[in-house]
XYZ file of C-alpha atoms in Angstrom:
485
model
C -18.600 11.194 -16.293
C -17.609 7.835 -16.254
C -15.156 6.444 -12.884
C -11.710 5.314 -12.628
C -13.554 1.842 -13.463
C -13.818 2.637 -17.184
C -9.820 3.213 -17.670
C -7.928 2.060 -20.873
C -7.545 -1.513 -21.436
C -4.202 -2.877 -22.715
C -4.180 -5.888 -25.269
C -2.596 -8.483 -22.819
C -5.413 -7.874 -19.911
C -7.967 -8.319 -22.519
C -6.471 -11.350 -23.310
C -6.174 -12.300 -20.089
C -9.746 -11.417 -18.617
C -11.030 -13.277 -21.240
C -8.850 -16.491 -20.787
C -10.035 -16.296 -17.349
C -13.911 -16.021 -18.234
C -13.805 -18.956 -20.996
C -12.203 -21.038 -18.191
C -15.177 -20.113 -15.515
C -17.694 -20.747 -18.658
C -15.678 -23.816 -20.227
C -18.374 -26.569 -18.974
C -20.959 -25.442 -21.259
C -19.292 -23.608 -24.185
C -16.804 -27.127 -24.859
C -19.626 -29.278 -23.964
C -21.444 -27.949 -26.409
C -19.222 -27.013 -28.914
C -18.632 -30.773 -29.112
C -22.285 -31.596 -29.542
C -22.811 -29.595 -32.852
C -19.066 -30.090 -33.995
C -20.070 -34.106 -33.851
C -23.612 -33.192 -35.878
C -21.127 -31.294 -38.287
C -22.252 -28.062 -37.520
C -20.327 -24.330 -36.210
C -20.795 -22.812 -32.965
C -19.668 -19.537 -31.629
C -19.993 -17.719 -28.188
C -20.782 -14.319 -29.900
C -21.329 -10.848 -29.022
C -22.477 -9.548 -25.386
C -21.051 -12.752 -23.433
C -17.152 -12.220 -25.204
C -17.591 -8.386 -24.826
C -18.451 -8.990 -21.636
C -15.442 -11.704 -21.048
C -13.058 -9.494 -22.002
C -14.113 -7.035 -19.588
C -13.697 -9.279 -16.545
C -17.552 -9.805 -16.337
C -19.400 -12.627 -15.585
C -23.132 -13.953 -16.279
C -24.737 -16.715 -16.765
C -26.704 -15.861 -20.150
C -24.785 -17.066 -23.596
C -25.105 -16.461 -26.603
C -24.150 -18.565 -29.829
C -24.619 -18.613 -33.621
C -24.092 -21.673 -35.344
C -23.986 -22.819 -39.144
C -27.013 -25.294 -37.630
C -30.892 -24.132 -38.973
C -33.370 -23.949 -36.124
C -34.651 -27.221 -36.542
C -31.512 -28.715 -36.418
C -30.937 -26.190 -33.311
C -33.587 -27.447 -31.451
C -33.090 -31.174 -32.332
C -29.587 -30.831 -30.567
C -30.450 -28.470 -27.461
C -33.239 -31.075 -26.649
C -31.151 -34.222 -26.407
C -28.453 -31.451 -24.648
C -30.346 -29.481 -22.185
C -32.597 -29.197 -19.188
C -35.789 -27.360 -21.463
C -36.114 -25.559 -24.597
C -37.963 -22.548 -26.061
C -38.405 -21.277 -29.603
C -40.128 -18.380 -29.221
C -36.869 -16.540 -31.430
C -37.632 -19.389 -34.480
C -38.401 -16.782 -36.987
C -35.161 -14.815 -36.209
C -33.204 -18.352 -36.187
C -32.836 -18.385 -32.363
C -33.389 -21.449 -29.891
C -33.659 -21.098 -26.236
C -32.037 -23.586 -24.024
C -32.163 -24.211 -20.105
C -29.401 -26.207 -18.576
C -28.768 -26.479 -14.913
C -28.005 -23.152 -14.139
C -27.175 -21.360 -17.517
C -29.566 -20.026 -19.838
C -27.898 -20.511 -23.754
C -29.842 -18.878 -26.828
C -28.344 -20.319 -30.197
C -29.098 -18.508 -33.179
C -28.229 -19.441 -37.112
C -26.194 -17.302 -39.330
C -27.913 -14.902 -40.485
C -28.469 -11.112 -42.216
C -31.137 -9.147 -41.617
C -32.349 -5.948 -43.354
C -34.713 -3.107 -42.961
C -36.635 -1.993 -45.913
C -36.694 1.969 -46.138
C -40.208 2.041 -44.676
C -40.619 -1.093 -42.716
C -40.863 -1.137 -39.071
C -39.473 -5.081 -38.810
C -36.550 -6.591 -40.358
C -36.584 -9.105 -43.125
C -34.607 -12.101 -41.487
C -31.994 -14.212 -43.858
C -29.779 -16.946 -43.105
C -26.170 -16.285 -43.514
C -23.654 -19.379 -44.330
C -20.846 -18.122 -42.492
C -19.631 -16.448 -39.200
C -17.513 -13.745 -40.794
C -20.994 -12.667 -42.488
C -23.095 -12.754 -39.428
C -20.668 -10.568 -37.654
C -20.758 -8.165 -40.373
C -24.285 -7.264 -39.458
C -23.709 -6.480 -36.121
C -24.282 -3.392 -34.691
C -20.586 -2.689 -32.962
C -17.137 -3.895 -32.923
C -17.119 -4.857 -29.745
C -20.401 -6.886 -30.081
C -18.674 -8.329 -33.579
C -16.396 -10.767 -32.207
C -16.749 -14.321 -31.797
C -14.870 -17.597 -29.746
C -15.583 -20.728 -32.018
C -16.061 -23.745 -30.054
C -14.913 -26.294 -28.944
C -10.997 -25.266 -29.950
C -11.709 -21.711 -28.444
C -9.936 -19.465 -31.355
C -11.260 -15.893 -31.530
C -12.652 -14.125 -34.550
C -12.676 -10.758 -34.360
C -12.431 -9.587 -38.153
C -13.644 -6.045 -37.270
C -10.777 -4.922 -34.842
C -13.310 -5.256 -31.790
C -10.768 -6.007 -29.290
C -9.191 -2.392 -29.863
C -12.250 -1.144 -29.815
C -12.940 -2.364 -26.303
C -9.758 -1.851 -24.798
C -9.620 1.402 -25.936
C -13.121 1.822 -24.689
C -14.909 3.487 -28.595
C -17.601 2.234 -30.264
C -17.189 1.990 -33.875
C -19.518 0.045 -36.479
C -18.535 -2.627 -38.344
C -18.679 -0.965 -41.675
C -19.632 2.564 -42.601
C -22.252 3.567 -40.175
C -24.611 5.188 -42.237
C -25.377 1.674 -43.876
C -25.345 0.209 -40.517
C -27.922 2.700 -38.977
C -29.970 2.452 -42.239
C -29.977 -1.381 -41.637
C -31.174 -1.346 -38.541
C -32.237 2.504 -37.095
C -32.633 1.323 -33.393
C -28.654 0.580 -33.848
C -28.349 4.307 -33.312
C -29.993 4.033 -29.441
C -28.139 1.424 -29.061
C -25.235 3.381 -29.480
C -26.903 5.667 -26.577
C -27.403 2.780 -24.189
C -23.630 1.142 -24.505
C -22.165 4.512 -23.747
C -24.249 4.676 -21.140
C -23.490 1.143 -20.082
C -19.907 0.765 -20.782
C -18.973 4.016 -20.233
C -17.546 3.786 -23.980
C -16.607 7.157 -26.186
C -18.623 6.729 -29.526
C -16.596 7.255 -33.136
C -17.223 10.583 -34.360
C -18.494 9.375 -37.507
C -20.850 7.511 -35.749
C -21.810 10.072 -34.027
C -22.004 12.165 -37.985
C -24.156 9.070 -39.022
C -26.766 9.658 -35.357
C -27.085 13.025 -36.442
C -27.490 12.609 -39.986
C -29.717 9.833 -39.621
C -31.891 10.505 -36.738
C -35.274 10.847 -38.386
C -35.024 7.333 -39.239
C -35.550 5.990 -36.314
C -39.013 7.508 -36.683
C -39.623 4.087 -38.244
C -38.665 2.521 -35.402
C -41.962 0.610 -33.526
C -42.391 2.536 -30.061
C -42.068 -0.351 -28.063
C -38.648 -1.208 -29.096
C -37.585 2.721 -28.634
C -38.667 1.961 -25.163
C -37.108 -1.115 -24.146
C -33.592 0.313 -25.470
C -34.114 3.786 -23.575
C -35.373 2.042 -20.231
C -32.206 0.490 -20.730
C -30.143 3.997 -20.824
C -31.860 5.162 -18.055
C -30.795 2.119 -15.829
C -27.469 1.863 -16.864
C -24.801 3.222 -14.736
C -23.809 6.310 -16.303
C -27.034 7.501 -18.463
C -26.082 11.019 -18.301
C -23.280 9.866 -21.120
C -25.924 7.961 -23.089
C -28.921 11.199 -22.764
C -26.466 13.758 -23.522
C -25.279 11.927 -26.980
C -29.388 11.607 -27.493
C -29.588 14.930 -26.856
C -26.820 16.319 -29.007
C -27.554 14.235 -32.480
C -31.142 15.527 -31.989
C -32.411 11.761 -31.622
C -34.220 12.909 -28.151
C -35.943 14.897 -30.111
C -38.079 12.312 -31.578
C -37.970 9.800 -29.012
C -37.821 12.228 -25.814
C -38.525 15.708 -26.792
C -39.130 16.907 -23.371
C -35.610 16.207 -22.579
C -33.760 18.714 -24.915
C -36.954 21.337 -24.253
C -35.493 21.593 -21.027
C -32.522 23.412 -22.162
C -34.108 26.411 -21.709
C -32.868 29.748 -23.477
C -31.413 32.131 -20.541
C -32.331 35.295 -20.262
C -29.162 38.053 -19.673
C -29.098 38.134 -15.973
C -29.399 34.018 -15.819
C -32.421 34.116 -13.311
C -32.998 30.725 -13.215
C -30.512 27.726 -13.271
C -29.783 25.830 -16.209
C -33.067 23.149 -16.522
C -31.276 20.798 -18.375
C -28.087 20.545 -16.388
C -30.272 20.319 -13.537
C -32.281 17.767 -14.571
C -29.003 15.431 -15.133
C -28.208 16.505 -12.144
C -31.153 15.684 -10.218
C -30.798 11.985 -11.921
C -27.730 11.305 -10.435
C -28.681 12.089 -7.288
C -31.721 10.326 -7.351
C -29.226 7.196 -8.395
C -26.461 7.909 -5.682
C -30.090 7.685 -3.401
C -30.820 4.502 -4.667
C -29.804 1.939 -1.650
C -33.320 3.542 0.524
C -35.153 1.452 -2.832
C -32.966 -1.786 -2.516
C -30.118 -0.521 -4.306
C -31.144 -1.842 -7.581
C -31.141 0.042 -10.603
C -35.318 1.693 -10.166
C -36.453 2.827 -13.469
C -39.328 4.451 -12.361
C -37.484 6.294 -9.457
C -34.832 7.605 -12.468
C -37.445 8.437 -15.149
C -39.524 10.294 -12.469
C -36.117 12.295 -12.256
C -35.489 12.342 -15.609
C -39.305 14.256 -15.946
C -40.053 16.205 -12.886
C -39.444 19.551 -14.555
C -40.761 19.059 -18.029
C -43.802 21.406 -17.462
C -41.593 24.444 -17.296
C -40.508 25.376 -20.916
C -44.653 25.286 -20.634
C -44.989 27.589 -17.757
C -41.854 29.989 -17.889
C -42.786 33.669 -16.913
C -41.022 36.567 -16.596
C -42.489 38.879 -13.587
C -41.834 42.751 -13.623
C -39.667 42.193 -10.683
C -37.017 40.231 -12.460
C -37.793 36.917 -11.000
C -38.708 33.541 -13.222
C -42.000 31.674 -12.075
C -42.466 28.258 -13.309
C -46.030 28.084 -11.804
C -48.486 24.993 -11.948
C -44.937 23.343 -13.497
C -45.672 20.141 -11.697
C -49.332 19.397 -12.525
C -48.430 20.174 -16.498
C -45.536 18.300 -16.097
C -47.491 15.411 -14.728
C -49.490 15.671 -18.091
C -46.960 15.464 -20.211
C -45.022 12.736 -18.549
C -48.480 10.727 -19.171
C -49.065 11.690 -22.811
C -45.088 11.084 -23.463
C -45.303 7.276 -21.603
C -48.580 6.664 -23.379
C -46.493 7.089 -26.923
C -43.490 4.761 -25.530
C -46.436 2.056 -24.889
C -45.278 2.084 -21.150
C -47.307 0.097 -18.554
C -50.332 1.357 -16.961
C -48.830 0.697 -13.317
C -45.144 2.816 -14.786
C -46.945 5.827 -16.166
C -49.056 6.416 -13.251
C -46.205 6.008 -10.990
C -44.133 7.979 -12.330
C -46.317 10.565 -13.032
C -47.670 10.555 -9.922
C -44.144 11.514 -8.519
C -43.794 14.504 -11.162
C -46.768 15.928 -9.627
C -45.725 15.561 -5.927
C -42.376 16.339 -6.330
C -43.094 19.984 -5.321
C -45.014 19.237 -2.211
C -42.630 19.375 0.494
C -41.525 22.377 -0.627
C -45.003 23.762 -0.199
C -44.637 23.439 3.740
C -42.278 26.079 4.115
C -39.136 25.777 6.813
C -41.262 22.631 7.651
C -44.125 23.457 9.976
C -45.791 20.691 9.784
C -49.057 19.242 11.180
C -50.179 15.661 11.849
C -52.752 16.965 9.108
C -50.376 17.524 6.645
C -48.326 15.026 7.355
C -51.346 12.325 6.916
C -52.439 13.982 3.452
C -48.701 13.327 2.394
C -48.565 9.970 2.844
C -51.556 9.431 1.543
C -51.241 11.277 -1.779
C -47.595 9.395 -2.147
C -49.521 6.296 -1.472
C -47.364 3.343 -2.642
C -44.884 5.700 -4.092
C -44.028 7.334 -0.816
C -40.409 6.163 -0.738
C -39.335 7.102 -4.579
C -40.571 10.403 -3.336
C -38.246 10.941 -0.900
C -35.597 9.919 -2.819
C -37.118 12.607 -5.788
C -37.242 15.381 -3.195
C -33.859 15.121 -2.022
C -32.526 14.631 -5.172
C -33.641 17.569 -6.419
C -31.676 19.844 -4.437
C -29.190 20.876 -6.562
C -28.270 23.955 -4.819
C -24.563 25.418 -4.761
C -25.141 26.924 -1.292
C -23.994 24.302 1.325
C -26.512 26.288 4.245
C -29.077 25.839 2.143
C -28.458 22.411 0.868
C -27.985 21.376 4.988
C -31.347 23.213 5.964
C -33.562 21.252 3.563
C -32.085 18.283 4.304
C -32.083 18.590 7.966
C -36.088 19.362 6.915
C -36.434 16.303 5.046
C -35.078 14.470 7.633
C -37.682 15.937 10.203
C -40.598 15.447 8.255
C -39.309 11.206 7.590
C -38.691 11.196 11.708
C -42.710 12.474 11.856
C -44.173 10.095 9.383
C -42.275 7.226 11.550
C -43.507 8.426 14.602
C -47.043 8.538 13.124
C -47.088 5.371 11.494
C -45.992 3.829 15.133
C -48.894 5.448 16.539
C -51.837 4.855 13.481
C -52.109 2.861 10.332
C -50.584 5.440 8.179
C -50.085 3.448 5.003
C -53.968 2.623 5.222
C -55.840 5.904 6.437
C -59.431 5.017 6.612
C -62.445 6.506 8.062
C -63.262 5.294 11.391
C -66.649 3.961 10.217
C -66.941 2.039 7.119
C -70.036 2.012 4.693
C -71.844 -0.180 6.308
C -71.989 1.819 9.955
C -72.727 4.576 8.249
C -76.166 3.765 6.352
C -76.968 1.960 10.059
C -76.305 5.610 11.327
C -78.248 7.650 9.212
C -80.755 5.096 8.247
C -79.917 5.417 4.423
C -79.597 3.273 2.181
C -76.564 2.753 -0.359
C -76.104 5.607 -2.807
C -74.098 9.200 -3.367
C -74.598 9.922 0.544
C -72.984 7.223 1.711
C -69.674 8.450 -0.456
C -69.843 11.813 0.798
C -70.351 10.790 4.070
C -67.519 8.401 3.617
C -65.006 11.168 2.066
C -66.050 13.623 5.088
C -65.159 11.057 7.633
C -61.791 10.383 6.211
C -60.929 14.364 5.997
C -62.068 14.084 9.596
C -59.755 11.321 9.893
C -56.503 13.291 8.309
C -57.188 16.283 10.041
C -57.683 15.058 13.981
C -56.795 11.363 13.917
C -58.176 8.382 14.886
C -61.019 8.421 16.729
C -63.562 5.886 18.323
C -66.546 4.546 17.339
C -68.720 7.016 19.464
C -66.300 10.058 18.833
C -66.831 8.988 14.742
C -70.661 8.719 15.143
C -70.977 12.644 16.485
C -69.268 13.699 14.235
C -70.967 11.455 11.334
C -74.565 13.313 12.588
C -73.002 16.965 13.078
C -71.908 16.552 9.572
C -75.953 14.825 8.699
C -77.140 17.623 10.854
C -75.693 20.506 8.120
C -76.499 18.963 5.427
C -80.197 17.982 5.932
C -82.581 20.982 6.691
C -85.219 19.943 9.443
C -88.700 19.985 9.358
């Protein structure tokens, strides 16, 4: 739920926080205010940047819309900035460098989806009132014209966002038909802002939610990678969740919520799941502290394969057997849809399927062997797994909860140790390919791979070794496997 930061707002600190903001920000908004005033053009700080002003927060990134076309746009930023971009021209935007600020300045405009089109169809607009019109939210719908710094806010925004609700500009069901992505957006500010969301918009979501089927899979993506890193995404997945958009965007997700059975004999997936997502967050500062999307969508996923491999044994019990290596799968196939990375789905799916393995050492006997092959399997992903691990301990029973942590602990104390002693992050054999055909007086080919892998097995199970200890046991290995004459 969201903290004590995410209080009720009253009018005057609004006011105030954003006085405050427009003062920090008043070199470049009145600066440039005056340069398209003098070409006889609007200009308006819009949307994010006076949300975000009136919320006390600051960032360098501004936003504009002007009465100016693009080529007009461009004609001014260039004689006004540092560097220029216009890779927004067809949606009316210009990108502008200067000094330390990074201002995008878009025209009017109104922009519609056609029932089965997956883009919008871009129009000008002539005026500011309309361009805030087609905004997605209230409390992105307000504007500061500039130079003379008077606020527009025709939609009752600044209500909106000090009492913390997210309401559309007009009815939402036109909004959300406008633009269907408008409805995870909805998702992500919650999420963000730690904002309620209208009840009617919340009607529209679930009304509406197979039409964000037309939605291209890349933008679905960018806006939920966005949830998942906000600060408070359990807000923005449960409202997913509940107007049944998760279940064609994330279907895995509400699968988890698993019927019980009578006697509840296994915990809640779901709730568990949110669960183990915050506490992969709160473990965040061992990653850097920044907001790690692969570190909260491993979370998000690590139990997806057990709706798929629930069973009920005669003794009473629940098994969820093989759940990681199926849920591995789907995390793949699901992150293959969403057009994710090569480098995110692997990581992250990698972590699904080792998120089990500590757990497969018991009370946490373990041997320089096992501790090797652990490292090794985690490869570059060795320290999201710890923070997946302990995360998901969601137990209510505090011995327990201490035991496998005290565990945990031991088995990160071993892997330092180790890696003082060996090159842990690198495990090799102690011969490489080369000393090996020398050895056996083979050339390159299949051998030389096998004798490779059985070298590095040696390697995991009794250390390193030297040169002379690797060569014995390069020929006892030869020795088996070649029949004399």
């Amino acid at each position: 739920m969201p903290d004590a930061s995410f209080q009720t707002l009253s009018i005057v600190e609004v006011q105030r926080a954003v006085e405050t903001e427009l003062d920090r920000i008043a070199p470049v908004i009145d600066d440039l205010g005056r340069v398209f005033n003098d070409a006889g053009h609007e200009l308006a700080l819009v949307g994010g940047p006076v949300r975000d002003a009136m919320l006390g927060r600051r960032h360098n990134d501004l936003d504009f819309a002007t009465s100016a076309h693009p080529d007009d746009t461009e004609r001014l930023l260039q004689a006004w900035g540092d560097a220029t971009w216009d890779m927004g021209r067809d949606f009316g935007t210009i990108g502008c460098r200067k000094g330390d600020w990074i201002v995008e300045v878009t025209t009017y405009r109104s922009e519609v989806y056609d029932v089965a089109s997956r883009k919008p169809d871009v129009d000008f607009g002539d005026s500011l009132a309309g361009d805030l019109g087609r905004r997605d939210f209230t409390v992105n719908a307000m504007a500061v014209m500039v130079p003379g710094r008077v606020v527009e806010d025709p939609f009752g925004g600044v209500v909106d966002l000090a009492h913390r609700v997210l309401r559309t500009p007009g009815r939402p069901e036109d909004s959300f038909s406008d633009d269907p992505l408008r409805m995870m957006r909805a998702a992500r500010f919650a999420a963000q802002l730690g904002f309620t969301v209208d009840p009617a918009v919340v009607a529209a979501m679930t009304a509406m939610a197979d039409r964000i089927e037309i939605i291209s899979a890349e933008r679905v993506r960018d806006e939920l990678v966005k949830l998942v890193c906000a600060p408070h995404p359990r807000l923005g997945l449960s409202l997913l969740v509940e107007t049944g958009l998760a279940q064609r965007v994330l279907p895995e997700l509400p699968a988890l919520a698993l019927e019980r059975d009578e006697h509840h004999r296994h915990k809640d997936v779901y709730e568990h799941t949110l669960t183990v997502l915050e506490q992969a967050i709160d473990l965040e500062p061992r990653l850097g502290g920044e907001p790690d999307f692969v570190s909260r969508f491993a979370a998000l996923m690590h139990d997806v394969g057990k709706p798929r491999t629930r069973t009920f044994v005669d003794d009473g019990t629940v098994t969820f057997h093989h759940h990681d290596v199926v849920g591995a799968k789907i995390t793949r196939k699901r992150m293959k849809a969403l057009k994710f990375s090569n480098d995110e789905t692997a990581a992250v799916s990698k972590l699904v399927e080792l998120h089990l393995r500590f757990h497969g050492y018991g009370n946490g006997e373990w041997t320089d062997s096992a501790v090797r092959r652990y490292v090794r399997d985690a490869g570059d992903q060795l320290e999201r797994l710890h923070v997946l691990t302990r995360a998901d301990c969601t137990t209510r029973n505090q011995r327990k909860a201490d035991r496998l942590r005290r565990t945990y602990d031991g088995l990160e104390e071993r892997i330092a140790r180790l890696r003082e002693q060996e090159e842990l992050d690198s495990i090799r054999p102690d011969l490489d390919g080369n000393q090996i055909m020398e050895i056996l007086e083979i050339g390159p080919g299949r051998e030389v791979g096998l004798a490779y892998q059985h070298l590095l097995e040696v390697r995991m199970d009794d250390g390193p070794m030297s040169e002379e200890q690797a060569r014995q046991a390069l020929l006892a290995w030869w020795a088996g496997r070649v029949p004399s004459s």
